[in-house]
Short mmCIF file of C-alpha atoms in Angstrom, two decimals:
data_model
loop_
_atom_site.label_atom_id
_atom_site.label_comp_id
_atom_site.label_asym_id
_atom_site.label_seq_id
_atom_site.Cartn_x
_atom_site.Cartn_y
_atom_site.Cartn_z
CA GLY A 1 0.26 0.15 -0.28
CA ALA A 2 2.82 2.18 0.62
CA ARG A 3 3.94 1.66 -2.90
CA GLY A 4 2.16 4.63 -3.84
CA LEU A 5 3.17 7.07 -1.99
CA VAL A 6 7.51 6.66 -2.42
CA PRO A 7 8.19 8.49 -5.41
CA GLN A 8 9.08 7.18 -8.92
CA ILE A 9 13.23 7.79 -8.71
CA GLY A 10 14.57 5.10 -6.24
CA ARG A 11 11.02 3.06 -5.84
CA SER A 12 12.47 -0.07 -7.96
CA SER A 13 15.07 -0.15 -5.19
CA LEU A 14 12.68 -0.37 -2.44
CA SER A 15 12.45 -4.22 -1.22
CA GLN A 16 8.69 -5.21 0.34
CA ASP A 17 10.61 -4.72 3.70
CA VAL A 18 11.50 -1.64 3.65
CA LEU A 19 7.94 -0.61 2.33
CA HIS A 20 6.43 -2.11 5.41
CA ALA A 21 8.24 -0.19 7.39
CA PHE A 22 7.32 2.76 5.58
CA GLU A 23 3.64 1.87 6.04
CA LEU A 24 3.81 1.00 9.82
CA ARG A 25 5.88 4.35 10.51
CA LEU A 26 2.91 6.26 8.95
CA LEU A 27 0.54 4.12 10.53
CA SER A 28 2.11 4.96 13.60
CA MET A 29 1.76 8.18 13.20
CA PHE A 30 -1.24 7.75 12.79
CA GLY A 31 -1.39 6.62 16.32
CA LEU A 32 -2.27 2.75 14.64
CA LYS A 33 -0.36 -0.77 14.93
CA HIS A 34 -1.57 -2.09 12.13
CA ARG A 35 -3.65 -1.25 8.96
CA PRO A 36 -7.53 -1.39 9.45
CA SER A 37 -9.21 -3.96 7.44
CA PRO A 38 -12.99 -3.09 8.23
CA SER A 39 -15.40 -4.97 6.91
CA ARG A 40 -18.23 -3.78 3.75
CA SER A 41 -20.82 -3.95 7.04
CA ALA A 42 -18.63 -1.63 8.70
CA VAL A 43 -21.54 1.31 9.78
CA VAL A 44 -20.23 5.00 10.27
CA PRO A 45 -23.00 6.59 12.15
CA GLN A 46 -23.94 9.72 9.99
CA TYR A 47 -23.70 11.74 13.41
CA MET A 48 -19.72 11.48 13.12
CA MET A 49 -19.89 12.91 9.29
CA ASP A 50 -21.84 15.48 10.92
CA LEU A 51 -19.25 16.25 13.25
CA TYR A 52 -16.56 16.01 10.64
CA SER A 53 -18.41 18.41 8.40
CA MET A 54 -18.60 20.50 11.52
CA HIS A 55 -15.54 20.39 12.95
CA SER A 56 -12.91 19.29 10.12
CA VAL A 57 -10.49 21.59 8.76
CA ASN A 58 -10.69 20.23 5.18
CA ALA A 59 -13.95 19.32 4.87
CA GLU A 60 -15.70 20.62 1.21
CA GLN A 61 -17.64 23.69 1.61
CA ASN A 62 -20.80 22.35 -0.10
CA ASN A 63 -22.49 20.20 2.98
CA SER A 64 -26.10 21.36 2.00
CA ASN A 65 -26.86 17.90 2.45
CA ARG A 66 -26.21 18.11 6.35
CA PRO A 67 -29.28 17.39 8.78
CA LYS A 68 -30.07 21.24 10.32
CA GLY A 69 -30.08 20.77 14.02
CA SER A 70 -28.62 17.27 14.85
CA LEU A 71 -25.43 18.86 16.27
CA GLY A 72 -26.28 20.76 19.60
CA LYS A 73 -24.19 23.40 21.44
CA GLY A 74 -23.60 20.78 23.72
CA SER A 75 -21.48 18.69 21.04
CA GLU A 76 -19.69 21.77 20.21
CA ARG A 77 -18.27 22.36 23.34
CA SER A 78 -17.22 19.08 23.75
CA ALA A 79 -15.17 19.00 20.60
CA SER A 80 -13.42 22.67 21.81
CA ARG A 81 -11.56 20.74 24.56
CA ALA A 82 -11.47 17.51 22.63
CA ASN A 83 -8.92 16.52 19.22
CA THR A 84 -10.15 12.97 19.02
CA ILE A 85 -13.94 11.72 19.20
CA ARG A 86 -14.69 8.08 19.06
CA SER A 87 -18.19 6.40 18.63
CA PHE A 88 -19.52 2.76 20.15
CA HIS A 89 -22.35 0.97 19.72
CA HIS A 90 -23.32 -1.42 22.68
CA ASP A 91 -22.83 -5.07 22.49
CA GLU A 92 -26.26 -6.79 21.96
CA SER A 93 -25.31 -9.88 23.53
CA THR A 94 -25.39 -8.24 26.93
CA GLU A 95 -28.67 -6.24 26.58
CA ASP A 96 -31.41 -6.64 28.93
CA LEU A 97 -34.13 -5.31 28.20
CA SER A 98 -37.19 -5.61 30.39
CA SER A 99 -41.12 -3.71 30.70
CA SER A 100 -43.44 -3.96 33.09
CA SER A 101 -46.16 -1.75 34.87
CA GLY A 102 -45.51 1.58 32.07
CA LYS A 103 -41.81 1.70 32.21
CA THR A 104 -39.07 0.03 29.89
CA THR A 105 -35.36 -0.70 31.06
CA GLN A 106 -32.60 -1.55 29.00
CA ARG A 107 -28.67 -2.04 29.83
CA PHE A 108 -26.39 -1.33 27.74
CA LEU A 109 -22.55 -2.34 28.01
CA PHE A 110 -20.10 -0.35 25.51
CA ASN A 111 -16.55 -1.18 25.57
CA LEU A 112 -14.59 1.35 26.00
CA THR A 113 -10.94 -0.75 26.05
CA SER A 114 -9.69 0.93 22.58
CA ILE A 115 -9.24 4.17 24.23
CA PRO A 116 -5.62 4.82 24.76
CA GLY A 117 -4.63 5.06 27.88
CA GLU A 118 -3.10 8.48 27.40
CA GLU A 119 -5.93 10.21 25.76
CA PHE A 120 -7.73 11.73 28.66
CA VAL A 121 -11.88 11.74 27.76
CA THR A 122 -12.91 15.07 27.95
CA SER A 123 -16.58 14.52 28.27
CA ALA A 124 -18.70 11.84 26.86
CA GLU A 125 -22.89 11.61 25.63
CA LEU A 126 -25.24 8.95 25.03
CA ARG A 127 -27.52 9.56 22.02
CA ILE A 128 -30.86 7.77 22.04
CA PHE A 129 -33.02 8.30 18.91
CA ARG A 130 -37.13 8.05 19.36
CA GLU A 131 -39.37 7.86 16.89
CA GLN A 132 -42.73 9.64 16.81
CA VAL A 133 -45.72 7.96 18.10
CA VAL A 134 -49.50 8.72 16.54
CA SER A 135 -51.73 7.92 19.31
CA SER A 136 -55.16 8.96 20.38
CA PRO A 137 -55.35 12.06 22.56
CA SER A 138 -55.56 10.92 26.34
CA ASN A 139 -57.08 13.08 29.16
CA GLY A 140 -54.46 13.21 31.53
CA SER A 141 -52.11 16.05 32.23
CA LEU A 142 -48.88 13.95 31.18
CA ALA A 143 -50.13 12.58 28.04
CA GLY A 144 -47.71 12.38 24.80
CA PHE A 145 -44.36 12.95 27.17
CA HIS A 146 -42.05 10.25 28.61
CA ARG A 147 -38.90 10.39 30.93
CA ILE A 148 -36.30 8.62 30.03
CA ASN A 149 -33.58 8.84 32.90
CA VAL A 150 -30.11 7.13 32.09
CA HIS A 151 -28.02 5.56 35.40
CA GLU A 152 -24.53 4.42 35.50
CA ILE A 153 -24.33 0.90 37.07
CA ILE A 154 -21.99 0.72 40.21
CA ARG A 155 -23.06 -2.27 41.23
CA PRO A 156 -24.34 -4.88 38.76
CA SER A 157 -27.66 -7.13 40.23
CA GLY A 158 -26.95 -9.97 42.16
CA SER A 159 -29.08 -13.20 42.54
CA LEU A 160 -31.11 -11.41 45.73
CA GLN A 161 -30.43 -7.92 45.10
CA GLU A 162 -30.76 -5.13 42.47
CA PRO A 163 -28.35 -3.31 40.96
CA ILE A 164 -26.67 -0.26 42.38
CA THR A 165 -27.34 2.82 40.08
CA ARG A 166 -27.18 6.16 40.19
CA LEU A 167 -28.77 8.75 37.69
CA LEU A 168 -26.25 10.64 35.34
CA ASP A 169 -29.32 12.15 33.12
CA THR A 170 -33.16 12.76 32.93
CA ARG A 171 -35.04 14.43 30.24
CA LEU A 172 -39.04 14.63 30.05
CA VAL A 173 -39.93 14.18 26.17
CA GLN A 174 -42.84 14.71 24.26
CA HIS A 175 -43.46 11.73 22.23
CA SER A 176 -45.33 13.17 19.08
CA LEU A 177 -41.64 14.27 17.38
CA SER A 178 -38.59 12.09 16.39
CA LYS A 179 -35.43 12.97 17.31
CA TRP A 180 -32.13 12.18 18.72
CA GLU A 181 -31.89 12.97 22.35
CA SER A 182 -28.31 13.24 24.11
CA PHE A 183 -27.51 12.62 27.37
CA ASP A 184 -24.79 13.11 29.54
CA VAL A 185 -23.00 10.73 30.71
CA SER A 186 -19.32 11.79 31.03
CA PRO A 187 -19.13 11.35 34.61
CA ALA A 188 -19.49 7.40 34.30
CA VAL A 189 -17.10 7.64 31.76
CA THR A 190 -14.36 9.34 33.20
CA ARG A 191 -14.86 7.07 36.19
CA TRP A 192 -14.44 4.02 33.49
CA THR A 193 -11.21 5.72 31.80
CA ALA A 194 -9.09 7.98 33.94
CA ASP A 195 -10.16 6.52 37.53
CA GLY A 196 -10.10 3.01 35.97
CA ARG A 197 -13.45 1.67 37.88
CA PRO A 198 -15.01 -1.26 36.15
CA ASN A 199 -17.33 -0.57 33.75
CA HIS A 200 -20.79 -2.24 34.11
CA GLY A 201 -22.47 -0.42 32.16
CA PHE A 202 -25.52 1.82 31.99
CA VAL A 203 -29.38 1.39 32.52
CA VAL A 204 -31.48 3.45 30.42
CA GLU A 205 -35.47 3.73 32.09
CA ILE A 206 -38.02 4.95 29.66
CA VAL A 207 -41.28 5.59 31.69
CA HIS A 208 -44.16 5.81 29.68
CA PRO A 209 -48.09 6.54 29.92
CA ASP A 210 -49.06 3.34 27.90
CA GLN A 211 -48.36 0.30 25.72
CA ASP A 212 -48.68 2.22 22.35
CA SER A 213 -46.05 4.17 22.95
CA LYS A 214 -43.55 1.83 24.66
CA ARG A 215 -41.78 1.62 21.14
CA HIS A 216 -40.99 5.41 21.01
CA VAL A 217 -37.43 5.23 22.26
CA ARG A 218 -35.22 2.88 20.33
CA VAL A 219 -32.91 1.80 23.06
CA SER A 220 -33.40 -2.04 21.65
CA ARG A 221 -33.10 -3.61 17.65
CA SER A 222 -36.19 -5.68 18.98
CA LEU A 223 -38.65 -2.23 19.32
CA HIS A 224 -37.28 -1.02 16.18
CA ASP A 225 -39.56 -1.88 13.36
CA ARG A 226 -36.79 -1.74 10.47
CA GLU A 227 -33.81 -4.06 10.62
CA ASP A 228 -31.85 -2.16 7.39
CA THR A 229 -32.13 1.09 9.33
CA TRP A 230 -31.24 0.25 12.88
CA PRO A 231 -27.43 0.64 12.28
CA GLN A 232 -28.04 4.02 11.86
CA MET A 233 -30.70 4.34 14.64
CA ARG A 234 -29.39 2.45 17.58
CA PRO A 235 -28.07 3.61 20.63
CA LEU A 236 -24.84 5.74 20.17
CA LEU A 237 -22.29 6.18 22.89
CA VAL A 238 -19.49 9.38 21.57
CA THR A 239 -16.62 10.40 23.65
CA TYR A 240 -14.63 13.43 23.14
CA SER A 241 -10.76 13.11 24.28
CA HIS A 242 -7.33 14.72 23.93
CA ASP A 243 -4.17 12.28 23.80
CA GLY A 244 -2.07 15.82 24.70
CA LYS A 245 -0.49 16.24 20.64
CA GLY A 246 -2.00 19.00 19.06
CA ASN A 247 -4.77 21.34 18.60
CA VAL A 248 -8.42 20.67 19.51
CA LEU A 249 -11.37 20.15 16.78
CA HIS A 250 -12.69 23.59 16.10
CA SER A 251 -15.61 24.59 13.73
CA ARG A 252 -14.60 25.14 10.45
CA GLU A 253 -13.61 27.78 9.14
CA LYS A 254 -12.99 29.59 5.88
CA ARG A 255 -9.35 29.25 4.72
CA GLN B 1 30.68 40.12 -17.34
CA VAL B 2 29.86 37.31 -19.25
CA ARG B 3 32.01 34.86 -20.21
CA PRO B 4 30.46 33.04 -23.07
CA ASN B 5 32.57 29.89 -23.12
CA LYS B 6 31.08 28.94 -20.06
CA GLN B 7 27.38 27.74 -19.56
CA ARG B 8 25.21 29.72 -18.02
CA LYS B 9 24.12 28.73 -14.80
CA LYS B 10 20.19 27.44 -14.93
CA HIS B 11 18.45 29.99 -12.79
CA LYS B 12 16.92 27.97 -9.85
CA ALA B 13 13.77 29.15 -8.11
CA ASN B 14 13.66 30.46 -4.89
CA CYS B 15 11.93 28.51 -1.91
CA LYS B 16 8.41 28.80 -2.14
CA ARG B 17 5.34 25.99 -1.27
CA HIS B 18 4.36 23.41 -4.24
CA SER B 19 1.28 21.83 -4.19
CA LEU B 20 1.78 17.69 -3.42
CA TYR B 21 -1.99 16.25 -3.14
CA VAL B 22 -1.93 12.60 -1.07
CA ASP B 23 -4.44 10.65 -2.39
CA PHE B 24 -5.58 7.64 -0.18
CA SER B 25 -6.48 5.67 -2.56
CA ASP B 26 -3.70 5.29 -4.36
CA VAL B 27 -2.02 3.95 -1.23
CA GLY B 28 -5.16 2.03 -0.49
CA TRP B 29 -5.94 3.38 2.67
CA ASN B 30 -9.61 4.61 0.99
CA ASP B 31 -11.38 1.43 3.20
CA TRP B 32 -10.45 2.41 6.37
CA ILE B 33 -10.10 6.26 6.15
CA VAL B 34 -13.77 7.64 5.39
CA ALA B 35 -13.36 10.92 4.47
CA PRO B 36 -11.33 13.59 3.00
CA PRO B 37 -10.68 11.13 0.11
CA GLY B 38 -7.60 12.78 0.53
CA TYR B 39 -5.47 15.66 1.20
CA HIS B 40 -3.51 18.87 0.26
CA ALA B 41 0.01 18.52 1.90
CA PHE B 42 2.32 20.98 -0.05
CA TYR B 43 5.78 20.47 0.12
CA CYS B 44 8.84 23.48 0.37
CA GLN B 45 11.45 23.43 -2.53
CA GLY B 46 13.74 25.98 -3.90
CA GLU B 47 17.05 27.75 -3.73
CA CYS B 48 18.19 30.58 -0.61
CA PRO B 49 19.79 32.74 -2.73
CA PHE B 50 22.38 35.03 -0.99
CA PRO B 51 21.45 37.76 -0.39
CA LEU B 52 17.93 37.10 1.36
CA ALA B 53 14.78 38.40 0.30
CA ASP B 54 12.52 39.79 2.68
CA HIS B 55 9.53 37.34 0.99
CA LEU B 56 11.46 33.96 1.92
CA ASN B 57 10.60 34.27 5.27
CA SER B 58 14.39 33.85 6.40
CA THR B 59 15.41 34.07 10.31
CA ASN B 60 18.14 36.29 11.23
CA HIS B 61 20.52 33.32 11.33
CA ALA B 62 19.70 32.06 8.28
CA ILE B 63 21.01 35.53 7.06
CA VAL B 64 24.02 34.83 9.09
CA GLN B 65 24.48 31.65 7.38
CA THR B 66 24.02 32.49 3.75
CA LEU B 67 26.45 35.55 4.13
CA VAL B 68 28.73 33.09 5.24
CA ASN B 69 28.18 30.34 2.99
CA SER B 70 28.39 33.60 -0.19
CA VAL B 71 32.29 33.43 1.02
CA ASN B 72 32.94 30.50 2.51
CA SER B 73 31.27 27.36 0.25
CA ASN B 74 32.08 25.02 3.34
CA ILE B 75 29.00 26.11 4.86
CA PRO B 76 25.88 25.15 3.45
CA ARG B 77 23.24 27.41 2.61
CA ALA B 78 19.72 28.10 4.59
CA CYS B 79 17.54 25.25 4.12
CA CYS B 80 14.27 25.35 1.96
CA VAL B 81 11.66 24.70 5.07
CA PRO B 82 8.06 24.48 6.36
CA THR B 83 7.94 27.17 8.93
CA ASP B 84 4.21 27.15 9.30
CA LEU B 85 2.14 24.03 9.27
CA SER B 86 -1.90 23.24 9.82
CA PRO B 87 -3.88 19.99 11.03
CA VAL B 88 -5.75 17.79 9.33
CA SER B 89 -8.88 16.12 10.30
CA LEU B 90 -9.37 12.47 9.98
CA LEU B 91 -12.59 10.25 10.19
CA TYR B 92 -11.76 6.61 9.76
CA LEU B 93 -12.34 2.84 11.17
CA ASP B 94 -10.00 1.46 13.95
CA GLU B 95 -8.99 -1.90 14.04
CA TYR B 96 -12.09 -2.85 15.88
CA GLU B 97 -14.63 -0.90 12.84
CA ARG B 98 -15.04 1.69 15.34
CA VAL B 99 -15.45 5.42 13.97
CA ILE B 100 -13.01 8.06 14.88
CA LEU B 101 -12.99 11.24 14.21
CA LYS B 102 -9.21 12.54 15.19
CA ASN B 103 -7.21 16.15 14.66
CA TYR B 104 -3.44 15.40 13.25
CA GLN B 105 -1.24 18.18 14.04
CA ASP B 106 1.55 19.10 11.77
CA MET B 107 -0.10 17.90 8.55
CA VAL B 108 -0.21 20.86 5.62
CA VAL B 109 2.27 22.80 4.37
CA GLU B 110 1.05 26.77 4.73
CA GLY B 111 4.04 28.66 4.60
CA CYS B 112 7.88 27.76 3.08
CA GLY B 113 10.77 29.65 4.36
CA CYS B 114 14.43 29.50 4.44
CA ARG B 115 16.19 28.43 8.05
#
C-alpha cells in the first residue's frame, strides 16, 4: 500500500520490507499498530459524518446535505476541548431489556477498552433515537410525554439484590416528535477510563404512559421495526478526548 | 561580465510552497479512511540565495548562514523548509471497526521559508 506514496525515483530499489516499514511508520504516526481492514458491513454513524463536516478543517465547502439541528451546542462545546471523537455501539449480546407497568428498562454495555491510556476523556454523550408515535389523545396532563432516565451501574445485580445505580441525566420528552436525544454521561465514562473503575454499563429507564408508546424510544433492536435502518438508529456512545498532542477540533473556518 | 565560453548557470527557483496532493486511494487507504478522500499536503522547495529577500521568510540565523556561505562554500546555504503547518481532521475506522474523528497536527504546509 505504501508503494503509491514512494516517489517514482528510487522506487524500484526499495524492498518489500522497506515499504512495509514505511507503512508501519505512517500508521504509527496515526496512532495505529497495524492497518485497519474493516468489513463491508462496517457502519459509519451519520452523527460522526456530521461532526466531521462541522469540525473538519479540510471538509468540502459544500455540505448542504447536512441535517440541520442534528448537532447541538453541547457537542460543539465538548469538541472544543478535544482532538479526538470516538463512537461506540453497545454489545447487543449483553443487553437486558425489560418492560413492566409503564416502564421499560434497558441495560447497555459499551466496550471502551480501545481508548488508549494516554487519552484523557473530557466528555461523553449517550445518544438515543426516539421515533414519533401517533396515538389517540388522552386526558392525562402528562399524556404524550415520556421520561427518560440514564443511570450508571455502580454494582451489577446479584442473585437476590437489585443493581446499585446512580442517575446521570434525565429528560422529559414528547412522543409526537422524531428526534435524537443526547444525555451527558461524562462522569461515568471518566470514572471508567481515567479512574480505572469497572465498567458495568448504563441502565436507560423509559417511563411511558401506555403500551402504544412503548416503542417510541429505540433502545433495542426488538423495538425497531426495520432491520435495515437499525444500524443508523441504534444508541450511540460518543466520547470526546485529548491525547495531549496538537490542537483541539474546532468549527470549520474559511481558509 | 558574461563569459561566452562558459555555460550560463541555470536559474533555480527561490524557496516556495509547491502543490502535493496525497490521495488515500492511491495507497489503498480509502477502505479505512472514510473522509477526506485525500488532502493537500504541499511541500517546500527552492533556493535560498544570497542575499536573502524579505519574502523568503528567513531568520536572522539564516541570513548569517547565507552570508557566510557566500564567502565560504564549505558552509551550506540555509534550507528551504516548512515554517507554518496546519492540522488535518480524519474520519476513519480503526482495527475494531469503531469510527474515530481525529485532528492530526502539522499535516499541511501553510508557509515555507529559509531556515
